[in-house]
Short mmCIF file of C-alpha atoms and ligand atoms in Angstrom, two decimals:
data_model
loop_
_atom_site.label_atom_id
_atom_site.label_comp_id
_atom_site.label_asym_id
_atom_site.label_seq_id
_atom_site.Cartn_x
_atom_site.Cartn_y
_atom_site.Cartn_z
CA UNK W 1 0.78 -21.19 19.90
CA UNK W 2 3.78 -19.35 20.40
CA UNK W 3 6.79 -20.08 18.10
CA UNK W 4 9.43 -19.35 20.69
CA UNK W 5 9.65 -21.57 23.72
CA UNK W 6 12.13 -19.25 25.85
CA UNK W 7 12.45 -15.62 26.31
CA UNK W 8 14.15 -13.40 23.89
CA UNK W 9 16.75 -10.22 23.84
CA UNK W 10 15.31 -7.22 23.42
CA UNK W 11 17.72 -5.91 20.40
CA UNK W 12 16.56 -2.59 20.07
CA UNK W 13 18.35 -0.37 22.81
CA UNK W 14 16.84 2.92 24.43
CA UNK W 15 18.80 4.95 22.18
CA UNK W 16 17.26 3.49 18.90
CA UNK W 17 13.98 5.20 20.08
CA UNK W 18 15.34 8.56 20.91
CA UNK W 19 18.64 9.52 18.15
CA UNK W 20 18.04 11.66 15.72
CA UNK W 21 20.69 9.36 13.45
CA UNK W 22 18.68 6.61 13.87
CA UNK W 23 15.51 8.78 13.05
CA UNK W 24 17.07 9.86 9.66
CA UNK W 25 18.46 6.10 9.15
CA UNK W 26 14.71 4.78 9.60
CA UNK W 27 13.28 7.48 7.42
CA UNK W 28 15.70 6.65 4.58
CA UNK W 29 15.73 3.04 4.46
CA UNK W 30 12.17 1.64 6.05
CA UNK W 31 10.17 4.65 5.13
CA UNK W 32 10.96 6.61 1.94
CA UNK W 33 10.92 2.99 0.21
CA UNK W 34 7.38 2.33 1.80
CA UNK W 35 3.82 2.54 0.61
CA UNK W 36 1.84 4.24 3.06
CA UNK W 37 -2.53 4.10 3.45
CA UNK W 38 -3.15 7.67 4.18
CA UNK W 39 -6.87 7.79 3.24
CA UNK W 40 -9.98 6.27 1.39
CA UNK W 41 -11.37 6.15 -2.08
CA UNK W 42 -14.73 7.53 -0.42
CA UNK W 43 -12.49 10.53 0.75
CA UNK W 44 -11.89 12.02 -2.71
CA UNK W 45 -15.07 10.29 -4.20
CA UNK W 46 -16.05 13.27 -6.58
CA UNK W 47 -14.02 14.71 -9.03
CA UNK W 48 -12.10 18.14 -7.41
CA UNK W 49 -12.25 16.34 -4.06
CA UNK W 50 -8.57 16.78 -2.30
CA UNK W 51 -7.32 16.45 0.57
CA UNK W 52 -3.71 16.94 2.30
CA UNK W 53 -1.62 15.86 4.75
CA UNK W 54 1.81 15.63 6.43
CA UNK W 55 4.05 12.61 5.66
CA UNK W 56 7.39 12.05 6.19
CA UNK W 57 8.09 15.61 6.75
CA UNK W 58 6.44 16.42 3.14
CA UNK W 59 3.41 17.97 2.86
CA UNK W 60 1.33 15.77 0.22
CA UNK W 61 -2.19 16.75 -1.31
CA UNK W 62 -4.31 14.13 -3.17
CA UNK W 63 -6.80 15.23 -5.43
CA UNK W 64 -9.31 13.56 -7.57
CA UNK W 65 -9.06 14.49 -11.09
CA UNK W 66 -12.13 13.15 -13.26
CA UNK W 67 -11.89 10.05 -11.38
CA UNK W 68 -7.95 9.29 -11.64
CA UNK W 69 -6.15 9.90 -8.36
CA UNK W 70 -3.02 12.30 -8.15
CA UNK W 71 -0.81 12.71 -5.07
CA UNK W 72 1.68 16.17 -5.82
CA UNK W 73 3.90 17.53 -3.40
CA UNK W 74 1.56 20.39 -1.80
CA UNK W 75 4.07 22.96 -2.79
CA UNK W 76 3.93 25.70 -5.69
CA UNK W 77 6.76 25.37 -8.24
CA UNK W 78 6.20 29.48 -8.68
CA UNK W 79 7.51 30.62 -5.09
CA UNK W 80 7.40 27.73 -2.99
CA UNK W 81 3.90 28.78 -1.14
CA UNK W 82 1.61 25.58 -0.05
CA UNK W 83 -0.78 25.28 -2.62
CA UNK W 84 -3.31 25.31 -0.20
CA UNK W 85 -3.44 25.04 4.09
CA UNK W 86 -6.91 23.15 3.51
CA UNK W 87 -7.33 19.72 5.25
CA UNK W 88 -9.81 18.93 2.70
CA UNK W 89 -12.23 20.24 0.37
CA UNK W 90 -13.37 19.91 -3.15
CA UNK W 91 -12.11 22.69 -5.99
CA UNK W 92 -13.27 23.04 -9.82
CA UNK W 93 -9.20 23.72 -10.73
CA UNK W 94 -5.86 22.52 -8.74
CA UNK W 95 -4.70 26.35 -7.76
CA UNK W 96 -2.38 27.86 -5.94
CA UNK W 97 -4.06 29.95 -2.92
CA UNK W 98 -0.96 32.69 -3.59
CA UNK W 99 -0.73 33.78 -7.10
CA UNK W 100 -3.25 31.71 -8.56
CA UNK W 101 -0.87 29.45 -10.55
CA UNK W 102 -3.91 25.93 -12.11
CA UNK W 103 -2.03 22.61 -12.75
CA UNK W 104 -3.17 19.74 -14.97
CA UNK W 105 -3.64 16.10 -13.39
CA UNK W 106 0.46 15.83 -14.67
CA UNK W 107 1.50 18.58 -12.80
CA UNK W 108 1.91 20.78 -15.36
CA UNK W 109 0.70 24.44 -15.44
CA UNK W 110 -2.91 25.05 -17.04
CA UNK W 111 -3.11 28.44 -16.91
CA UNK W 112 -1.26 31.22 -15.16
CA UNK W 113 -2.01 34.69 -14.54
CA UNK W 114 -0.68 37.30 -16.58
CA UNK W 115 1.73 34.08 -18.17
CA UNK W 116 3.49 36.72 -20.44
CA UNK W 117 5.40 37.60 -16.89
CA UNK W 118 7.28 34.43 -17.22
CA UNK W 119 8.78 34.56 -20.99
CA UNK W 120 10.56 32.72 -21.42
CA UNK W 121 8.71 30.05 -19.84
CA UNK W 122 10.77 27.53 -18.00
CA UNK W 123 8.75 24.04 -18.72
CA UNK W 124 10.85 21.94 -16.67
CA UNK W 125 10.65 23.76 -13.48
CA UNK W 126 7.21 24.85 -13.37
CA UNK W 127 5.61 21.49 -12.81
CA UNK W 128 4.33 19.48 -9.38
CA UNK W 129 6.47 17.13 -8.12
CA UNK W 130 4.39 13.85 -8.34
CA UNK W 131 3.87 10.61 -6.00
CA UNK W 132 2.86 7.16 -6.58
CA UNK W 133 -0.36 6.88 -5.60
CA UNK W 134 -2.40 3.53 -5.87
CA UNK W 135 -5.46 1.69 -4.11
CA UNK W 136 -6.08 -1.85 -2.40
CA UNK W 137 -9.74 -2.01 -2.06
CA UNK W 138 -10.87 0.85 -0.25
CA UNK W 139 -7.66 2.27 0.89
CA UNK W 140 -5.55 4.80 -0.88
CA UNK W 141 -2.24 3.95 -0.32
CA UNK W 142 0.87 6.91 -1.69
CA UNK W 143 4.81 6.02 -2.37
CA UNK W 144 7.55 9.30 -1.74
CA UNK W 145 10.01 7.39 -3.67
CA UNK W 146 9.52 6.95 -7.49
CA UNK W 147 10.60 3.35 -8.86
CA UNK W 148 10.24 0.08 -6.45
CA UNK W 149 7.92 -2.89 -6.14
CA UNK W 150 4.13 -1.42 -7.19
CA UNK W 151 1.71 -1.84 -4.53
CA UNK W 152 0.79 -4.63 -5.70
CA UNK W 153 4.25 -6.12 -5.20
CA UNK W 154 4.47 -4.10 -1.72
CA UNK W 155 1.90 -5.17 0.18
CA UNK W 156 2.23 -9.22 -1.45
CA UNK W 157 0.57 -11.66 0.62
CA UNK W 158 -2.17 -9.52 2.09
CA UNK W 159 -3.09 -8.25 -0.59
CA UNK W 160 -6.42 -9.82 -0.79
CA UNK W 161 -7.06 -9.72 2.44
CA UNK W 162 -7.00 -5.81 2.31
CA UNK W 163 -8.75 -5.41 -1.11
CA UNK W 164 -11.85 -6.97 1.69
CA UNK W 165 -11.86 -3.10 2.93
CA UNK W 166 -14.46 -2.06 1.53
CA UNK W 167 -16.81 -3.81 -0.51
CA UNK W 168 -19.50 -5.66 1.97
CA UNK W 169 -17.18 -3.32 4.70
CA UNK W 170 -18.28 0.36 4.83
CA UNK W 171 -15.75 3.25 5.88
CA UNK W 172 -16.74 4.38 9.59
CA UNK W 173 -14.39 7.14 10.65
CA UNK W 174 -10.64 7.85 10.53
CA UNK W 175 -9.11 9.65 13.21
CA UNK W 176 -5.24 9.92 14.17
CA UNK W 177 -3.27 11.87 16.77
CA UNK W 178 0.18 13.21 18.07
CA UNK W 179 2.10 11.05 20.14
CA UNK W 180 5.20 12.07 22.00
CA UNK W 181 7.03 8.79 21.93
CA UNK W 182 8.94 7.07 19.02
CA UNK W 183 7.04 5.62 16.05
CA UNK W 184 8.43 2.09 17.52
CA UNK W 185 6.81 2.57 20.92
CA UNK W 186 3.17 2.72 19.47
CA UNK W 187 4.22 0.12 16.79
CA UNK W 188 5.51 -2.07 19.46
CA UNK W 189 2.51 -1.96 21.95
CA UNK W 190 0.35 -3.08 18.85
CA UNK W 191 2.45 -5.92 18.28
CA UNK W 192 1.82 -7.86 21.54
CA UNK W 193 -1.52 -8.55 23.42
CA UNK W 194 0.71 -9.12 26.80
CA UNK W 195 -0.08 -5.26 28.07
CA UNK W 196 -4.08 -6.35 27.65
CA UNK W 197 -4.83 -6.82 31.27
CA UNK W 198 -3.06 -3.71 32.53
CA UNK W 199 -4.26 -1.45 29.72
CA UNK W 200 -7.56 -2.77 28.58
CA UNK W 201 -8.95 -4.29 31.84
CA UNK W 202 -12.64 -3.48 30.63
CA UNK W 203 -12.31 -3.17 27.19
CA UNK W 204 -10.34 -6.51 26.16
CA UNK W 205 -10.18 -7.96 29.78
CA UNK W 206 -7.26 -10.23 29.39
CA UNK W 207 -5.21 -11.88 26.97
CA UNK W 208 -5.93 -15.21 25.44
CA UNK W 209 -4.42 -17.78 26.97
CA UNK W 210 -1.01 -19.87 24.60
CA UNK W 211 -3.81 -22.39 22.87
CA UNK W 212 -6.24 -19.70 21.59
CA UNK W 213 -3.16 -17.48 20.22
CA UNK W 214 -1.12 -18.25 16.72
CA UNK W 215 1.68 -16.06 15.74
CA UNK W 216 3.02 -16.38 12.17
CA UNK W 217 6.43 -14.35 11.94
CA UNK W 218 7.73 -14.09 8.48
CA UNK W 219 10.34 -10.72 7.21
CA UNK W 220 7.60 -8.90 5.62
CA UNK W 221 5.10 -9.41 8.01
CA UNK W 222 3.79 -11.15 11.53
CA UNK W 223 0.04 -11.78 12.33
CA UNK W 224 -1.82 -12.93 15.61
CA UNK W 225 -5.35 -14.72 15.54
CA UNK W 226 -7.21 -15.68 18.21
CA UNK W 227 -10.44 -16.43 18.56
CA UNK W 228 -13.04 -14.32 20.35
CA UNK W 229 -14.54 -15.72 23.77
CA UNK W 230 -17.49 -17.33 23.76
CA UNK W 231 -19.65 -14.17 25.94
CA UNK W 232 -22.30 -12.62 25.58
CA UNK W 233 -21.08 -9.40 23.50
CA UNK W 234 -19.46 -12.24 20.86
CA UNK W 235 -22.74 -14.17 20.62
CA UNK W 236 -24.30 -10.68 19.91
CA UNK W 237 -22.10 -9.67 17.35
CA UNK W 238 -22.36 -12.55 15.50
CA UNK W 239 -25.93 -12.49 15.52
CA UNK W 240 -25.71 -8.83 13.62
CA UNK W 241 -23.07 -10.57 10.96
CA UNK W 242 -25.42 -12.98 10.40
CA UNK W 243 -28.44 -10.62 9.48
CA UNK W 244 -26.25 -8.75 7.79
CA UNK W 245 -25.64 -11.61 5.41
CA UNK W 246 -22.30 -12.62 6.46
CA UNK W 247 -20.42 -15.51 7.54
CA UNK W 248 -19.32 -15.67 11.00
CA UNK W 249 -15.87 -16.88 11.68
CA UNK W 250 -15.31 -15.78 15.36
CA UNK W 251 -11.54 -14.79 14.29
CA UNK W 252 -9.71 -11.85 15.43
CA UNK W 253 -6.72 -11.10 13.49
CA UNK W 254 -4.05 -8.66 13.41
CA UNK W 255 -1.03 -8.05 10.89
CA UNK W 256 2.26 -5.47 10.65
CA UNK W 257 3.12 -5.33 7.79
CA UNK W 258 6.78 -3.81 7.64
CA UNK W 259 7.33 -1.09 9.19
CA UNK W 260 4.05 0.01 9.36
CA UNK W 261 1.02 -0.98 8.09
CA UNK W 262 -1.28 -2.61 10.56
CA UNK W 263 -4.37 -4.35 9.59
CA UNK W 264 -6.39 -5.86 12.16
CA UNK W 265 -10.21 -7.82 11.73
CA UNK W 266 -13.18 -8.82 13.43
CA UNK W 267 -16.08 -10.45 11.49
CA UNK W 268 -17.96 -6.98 12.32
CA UNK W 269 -15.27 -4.82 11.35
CA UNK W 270 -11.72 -3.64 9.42
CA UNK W 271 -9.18 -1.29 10.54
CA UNK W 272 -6.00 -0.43 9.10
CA UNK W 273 -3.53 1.85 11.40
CA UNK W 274 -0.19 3.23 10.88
CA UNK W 275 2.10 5.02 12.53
CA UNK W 276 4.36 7.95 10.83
CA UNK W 277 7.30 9.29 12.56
CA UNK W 278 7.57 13.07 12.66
CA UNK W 279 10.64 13.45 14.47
CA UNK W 280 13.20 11.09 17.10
CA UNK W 281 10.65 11.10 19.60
CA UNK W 282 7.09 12.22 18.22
CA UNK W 283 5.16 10.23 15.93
CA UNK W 284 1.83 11.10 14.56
CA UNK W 285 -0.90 7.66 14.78
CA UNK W 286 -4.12 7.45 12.04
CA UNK W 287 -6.42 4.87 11.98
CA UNK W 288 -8.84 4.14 9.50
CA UNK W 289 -12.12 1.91 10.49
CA UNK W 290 -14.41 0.09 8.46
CA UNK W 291 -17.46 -1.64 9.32
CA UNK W 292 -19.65 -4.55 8.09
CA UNK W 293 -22.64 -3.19 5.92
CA UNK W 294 -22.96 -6.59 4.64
CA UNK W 295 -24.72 -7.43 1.30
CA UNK W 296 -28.39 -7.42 2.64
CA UNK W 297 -30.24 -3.95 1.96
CA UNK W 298 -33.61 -3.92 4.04
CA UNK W 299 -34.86 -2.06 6.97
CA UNK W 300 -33.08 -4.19 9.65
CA UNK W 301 -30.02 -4.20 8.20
CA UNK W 302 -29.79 -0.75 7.57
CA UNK W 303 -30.60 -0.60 11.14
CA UNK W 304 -28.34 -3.10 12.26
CA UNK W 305 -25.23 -1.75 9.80
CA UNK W 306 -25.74 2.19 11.79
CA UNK W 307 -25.95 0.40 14.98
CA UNK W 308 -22.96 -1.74 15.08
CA UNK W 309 -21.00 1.55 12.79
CA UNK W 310 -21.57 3.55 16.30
CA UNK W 311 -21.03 0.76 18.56
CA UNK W 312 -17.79 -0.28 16.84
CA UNK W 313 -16.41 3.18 16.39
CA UNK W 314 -16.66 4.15 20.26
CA UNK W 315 -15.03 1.09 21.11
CA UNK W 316 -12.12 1.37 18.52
CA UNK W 317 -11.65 4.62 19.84
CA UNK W 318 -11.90 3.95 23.26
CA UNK W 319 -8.61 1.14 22.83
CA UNK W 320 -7.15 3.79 20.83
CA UNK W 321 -7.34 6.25 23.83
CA UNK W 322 -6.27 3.15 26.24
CA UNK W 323 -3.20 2.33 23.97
CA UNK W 324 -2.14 5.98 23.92
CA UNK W 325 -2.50 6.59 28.07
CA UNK W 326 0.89 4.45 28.22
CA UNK W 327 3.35 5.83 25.38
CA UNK W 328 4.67 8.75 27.34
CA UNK W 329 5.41 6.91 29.99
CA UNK W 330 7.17 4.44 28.24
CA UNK W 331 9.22 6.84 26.03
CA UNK W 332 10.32 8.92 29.82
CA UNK W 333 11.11 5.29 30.77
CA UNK W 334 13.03 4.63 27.72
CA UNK W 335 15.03 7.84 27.82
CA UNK W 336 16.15 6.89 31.78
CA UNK W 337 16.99 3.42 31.28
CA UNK W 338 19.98 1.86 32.11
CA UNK W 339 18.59 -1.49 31.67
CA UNK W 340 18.55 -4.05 28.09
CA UNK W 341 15.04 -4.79 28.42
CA UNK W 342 13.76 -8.43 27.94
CA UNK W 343 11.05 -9.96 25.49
CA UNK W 344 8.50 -12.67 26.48
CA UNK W 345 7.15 -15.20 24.36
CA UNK W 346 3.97 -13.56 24.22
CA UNK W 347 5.69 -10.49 22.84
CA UNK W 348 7.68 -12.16 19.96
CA UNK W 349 6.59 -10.68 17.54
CA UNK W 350 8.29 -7.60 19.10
CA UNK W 351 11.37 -9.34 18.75
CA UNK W 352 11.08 -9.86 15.04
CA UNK W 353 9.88 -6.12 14.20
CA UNK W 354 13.22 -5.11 15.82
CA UNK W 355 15.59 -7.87 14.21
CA UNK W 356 13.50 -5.66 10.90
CA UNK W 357 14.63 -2.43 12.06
CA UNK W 358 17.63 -3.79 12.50
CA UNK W 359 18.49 -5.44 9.30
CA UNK W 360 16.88 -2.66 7.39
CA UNK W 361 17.72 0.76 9.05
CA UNK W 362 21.50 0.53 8.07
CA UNK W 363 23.83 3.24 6.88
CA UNK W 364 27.22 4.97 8.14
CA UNK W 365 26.77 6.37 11.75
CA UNK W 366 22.84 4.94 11.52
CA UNK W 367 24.16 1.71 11.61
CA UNK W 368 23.10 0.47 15.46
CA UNK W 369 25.56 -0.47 17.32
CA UNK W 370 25.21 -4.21 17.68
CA UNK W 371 27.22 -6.66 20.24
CA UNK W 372 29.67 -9.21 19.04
CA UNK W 373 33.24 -8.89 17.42
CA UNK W 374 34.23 -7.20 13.65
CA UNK W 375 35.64 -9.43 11.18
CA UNK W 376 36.95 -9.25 8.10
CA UNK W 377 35.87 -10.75 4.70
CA UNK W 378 36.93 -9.99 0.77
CA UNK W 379 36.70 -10.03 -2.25
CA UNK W 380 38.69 -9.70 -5.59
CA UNK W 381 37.37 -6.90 -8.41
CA UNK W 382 38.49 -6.17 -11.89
CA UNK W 383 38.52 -2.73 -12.74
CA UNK W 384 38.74 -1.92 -16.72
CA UNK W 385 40.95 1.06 -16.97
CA UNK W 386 40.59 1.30 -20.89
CA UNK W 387 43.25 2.00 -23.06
CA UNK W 388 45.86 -0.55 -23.51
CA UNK W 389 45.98 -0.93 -19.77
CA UNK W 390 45.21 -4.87 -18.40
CA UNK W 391 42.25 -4.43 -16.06
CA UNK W 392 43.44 -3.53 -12.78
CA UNK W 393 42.61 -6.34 -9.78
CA UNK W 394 41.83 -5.07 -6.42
CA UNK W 395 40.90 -7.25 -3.24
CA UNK W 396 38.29 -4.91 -1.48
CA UNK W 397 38.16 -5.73 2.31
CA UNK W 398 35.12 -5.26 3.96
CA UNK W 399 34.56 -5.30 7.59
CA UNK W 400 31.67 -6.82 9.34
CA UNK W 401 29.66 -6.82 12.87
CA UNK W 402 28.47 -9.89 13.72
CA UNK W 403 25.16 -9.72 16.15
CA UNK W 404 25.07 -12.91 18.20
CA UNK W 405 21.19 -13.38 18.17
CA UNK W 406 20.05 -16.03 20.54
CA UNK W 407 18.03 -18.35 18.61
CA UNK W 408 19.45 -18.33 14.89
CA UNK W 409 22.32 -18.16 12.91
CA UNK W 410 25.00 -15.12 13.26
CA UNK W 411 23.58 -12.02 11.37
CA UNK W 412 26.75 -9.70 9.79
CA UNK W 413 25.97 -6.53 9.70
CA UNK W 414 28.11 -4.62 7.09
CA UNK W 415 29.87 -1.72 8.98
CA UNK W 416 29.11 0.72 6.57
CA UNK W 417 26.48 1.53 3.87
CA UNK W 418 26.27 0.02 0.94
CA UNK W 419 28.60 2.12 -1.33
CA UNK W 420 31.03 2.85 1.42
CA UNK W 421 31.78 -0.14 3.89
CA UNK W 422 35.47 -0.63 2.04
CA UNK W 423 37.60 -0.77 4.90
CA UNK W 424 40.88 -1.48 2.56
CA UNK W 425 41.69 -1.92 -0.41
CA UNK W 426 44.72 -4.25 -2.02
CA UNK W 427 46.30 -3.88 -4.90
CA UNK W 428 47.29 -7.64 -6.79
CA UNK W 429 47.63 -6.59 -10.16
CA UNK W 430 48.09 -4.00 -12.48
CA UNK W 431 48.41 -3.03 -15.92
CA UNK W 432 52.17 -1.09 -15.17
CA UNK W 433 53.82 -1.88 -11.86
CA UNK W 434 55.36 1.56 -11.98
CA UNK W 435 52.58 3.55 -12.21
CA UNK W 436 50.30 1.08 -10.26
CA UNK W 437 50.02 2.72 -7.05
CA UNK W 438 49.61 6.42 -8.47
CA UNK W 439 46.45 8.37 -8.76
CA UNK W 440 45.17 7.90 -12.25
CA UNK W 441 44.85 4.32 -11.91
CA UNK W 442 43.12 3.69 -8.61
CA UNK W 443 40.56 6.33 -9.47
CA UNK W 444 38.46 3.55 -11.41
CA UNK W 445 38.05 2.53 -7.54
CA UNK W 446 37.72 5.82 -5.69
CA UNK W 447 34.12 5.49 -4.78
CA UNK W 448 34.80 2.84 -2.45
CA UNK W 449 37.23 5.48 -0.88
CA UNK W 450 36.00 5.99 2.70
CA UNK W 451 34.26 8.81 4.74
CA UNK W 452 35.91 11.03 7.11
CA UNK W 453 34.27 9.31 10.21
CA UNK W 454 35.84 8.12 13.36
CA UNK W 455 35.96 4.39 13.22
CA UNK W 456 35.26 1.98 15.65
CA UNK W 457 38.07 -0.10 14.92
CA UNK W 458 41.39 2.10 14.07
CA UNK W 459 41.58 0.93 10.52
CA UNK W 460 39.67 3.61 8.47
CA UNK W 461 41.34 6.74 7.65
CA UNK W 462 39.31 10.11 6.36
CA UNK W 463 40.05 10.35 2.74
CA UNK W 464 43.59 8.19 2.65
CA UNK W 465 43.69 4.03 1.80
CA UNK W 466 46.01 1.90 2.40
CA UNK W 467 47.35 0.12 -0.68
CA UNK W 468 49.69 -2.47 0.11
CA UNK W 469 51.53 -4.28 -2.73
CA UNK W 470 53.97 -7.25 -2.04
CA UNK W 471 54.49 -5.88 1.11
CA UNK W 472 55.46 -2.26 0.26
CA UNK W 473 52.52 0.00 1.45
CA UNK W 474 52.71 3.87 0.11
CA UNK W 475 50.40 5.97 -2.42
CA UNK W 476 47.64 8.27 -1.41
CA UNK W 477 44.83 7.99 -3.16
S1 FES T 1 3.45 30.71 -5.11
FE1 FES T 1 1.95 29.60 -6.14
S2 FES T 1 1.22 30.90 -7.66
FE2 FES T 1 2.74 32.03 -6.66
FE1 FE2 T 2 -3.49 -2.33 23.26
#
């Protein structure tokens, strides 16, 4: 069951898939604050075992270090080399390939050729720069921003749903590629099954008609279930699940969790894919498949486990190959467009990933540019100037976009970011009328000064505010 009854806007225009503003707005704000699965437990199983990657234009390598798992910036604090070019591999010490520079599982040096070199030693600068790194089940999941909700906190209502990968579900194979389309194109296809017929004709077949489909859209996150046809491949799968020693539900389910993290489930198996941006229009997809080993352990299952691993794995790669015939085209499409674009029912969920993006990829000239008029709203501040001075009272004016959305409530989108969206600034009271308009005393409010931009509206000005007292305006700030 659908929750929308009529069609819906598609919010997102074609250049929110192809700026490089909007790129850097998305990496900020939906990204940098993210926890991202980039691997399994089973990856770094032994102590020494590392790996590396690129994320987020940072190069990251995650090593295991006596069983404790450490995610460092893959870059020497000594001259800035990689500390090594590796994908993967498994080292008695952390060292740098250049000079030879060992770290400790804090980041800090162990030892260093000819250390005498470097007397005085500089402490503070010759340590890794660390991640957050932390694991749901099976999955290894690393944080570029220090601070924020744990993943614990991050992932919420899922997570016990993902600590189920792993356990009685084995790790089958990860694989990811390049994509030259926007992160939003390949996150966007995932979301709806409406492309199944004309992308998966033999894999999927067709999509399942309103009364086997429930979509559950929430801010964090939306899911689809259905439940699998009754054929003959079903009937077989189930079978295996059984003598495997599981329970058979027959549901299919897939979840986003914003922006990225997709999670989708058959009885048989687990996958969780995400999508990374690497640039406006490239993006850079890795999946990571688990499948049933169940909790029997005799000949047939073992059998049965390798068979369906194989079975499973060609097929997830095969949709995987389907899904990523059609981004191209639709980023070409997307960069030629003159049209809005429309959403279907089917493809709601769509609709709320954007409203996300949105809400959440906000700052300065990142802000999208959204229909619907700018209005004005206040409010009054105190500002202690110390001394014998009264606290001085400002009325900060802030201006807002409003984005008409079809089927909810206006949504005001502050034109600015969050420490700079003053659009004026009026002075009601002040300690000394005659030295109320001068420098020293509106410096307490100078950081809501504004940036030298062009402005949409003809009110801002770079670097100079309006103060307007009883009707006299004057002062530069
Ligand atoms: S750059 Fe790493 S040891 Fe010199
Ligand atoms: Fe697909």
């Amino acid at each position: 069951m659908f929750v929308h009854q009529h069609h819906l806007r598609h919010l997102l225009r074609p250049e929110h898939y192809t700026s490089e503003a909007q790129y850097r707005a998305e990496l900020r704000h939906l990204f940098l604050p993210a926890w991202h699965p980039v691997a399994t437990a089973g990856d770094l199983r032994r102590p020494g075992d590392f790996l590396t990657l690129d994320l987020l234009e940072t190069p990251i390598l995650l090593r295991n270090f006596d069983g404790q798992l450490r995610a460092f910036l893959n870059v020497c604090p000594h001259r800035h080399s990689k500390l090594t070019e590796k994908p993967r591999g498994r080292t008695e010490q952390l060292r740098c390939q250049y000079h030879g520079w060992e770290f400790q599982e804090d980041g800090r040096t162990a030892r260093i050729p000819d250390a005498k070199a470097f007397r005085p030693w500089d402490r503070e600068n010759a340590c890794l720069r660390r991640f957050q790194v932390a694991t749901c089940g099976e999955l290894v999941f690393v944080k570029l921003t220090d601070g924020g909700p744990s993943l614990r906190e991050w992932v919420g209502p899922l997570w016990e749903l993902w600590q189920s990968y792993g356990g009685a579900y084995r790790h089958a194979a990860t694989w990811a590629k390049d994509f030259p389309c926007n992160w939003k194109v390949v996150l966007e296809n995932s979301l709806e099954s409406y492309h199944i017929p004309q992308v998966h004709p033999h894999t999927f077949k067709d999509f399942p008609p309103e009364t086997n489909a429930w979509h559950e859209l929430t801010e964090r996150f939306t899911s689809f279930k259905t439940m699998e046809p009754d054929e003959f491949a079903t009937r077989m799968q189930h079978w295996i699940v059984r003598r495997l020693g599981e329970k058979v539900t027959g549901e299919y389910w897939h979840r986003v969790l914003h922006p990225h993290a997709t999670g989708s489930s058959l009885d048989s198996f687990r996958m969780m894919q995400c999508v990374f941006p690497t640039g406006p229009t490239t993006c850079r997809y890795r999946c990571i498949f688990f499948t049933l080993r169940g909790h029997r352990r005799n000949p047939l299952a073992w059998a049965l486990y390798r068979g369906l691993r194989s079975v499973a794995t060609m097929v997830g790669k095969k949709v995987f190959a389907e899904d990523g015939s059609i981004y191209r085209g639709v980023q070409q499409g997307m960069a030629a467009s003159p049209h809005r674009g429309v959403i279907g029912t089917r493809e709601e969920r769509v609709y709320v990933f954007q409203k996300y993006v949105l809400e959440n990829a906000r700052g300065a000239q990142e802000l999208p540019v959204a229909d619907g008029e700018l209005v004005e709203s206040s409010r009054t501040q105190a500002f202690d100037l110390g001394g014998d001075s009264r606290p001085l009272r400002v009325r900060l004016v802030f201006l807002h976009r409003l984005l008409h959305l079809p089927d909810g409530p206006l949504h005001a989108y502050e034109d600015g970011p969050a420490d700079d969206r003053v659009a004026d600034v009026q002075l009601l009271d002040a300690g000394d009328p005659d030295d109320g308009l001068h420098v020293p005393v509106v410096q307490p409010v100078a950081h809501v000064d504004v940036k030298p931009e062009p402005d949409r509206v003809g009110r801002r000005r770079p670097q100079l505010l309006q103060l307007r007292r009883q009707g006299r305006r004057a002062d530069r700030l």
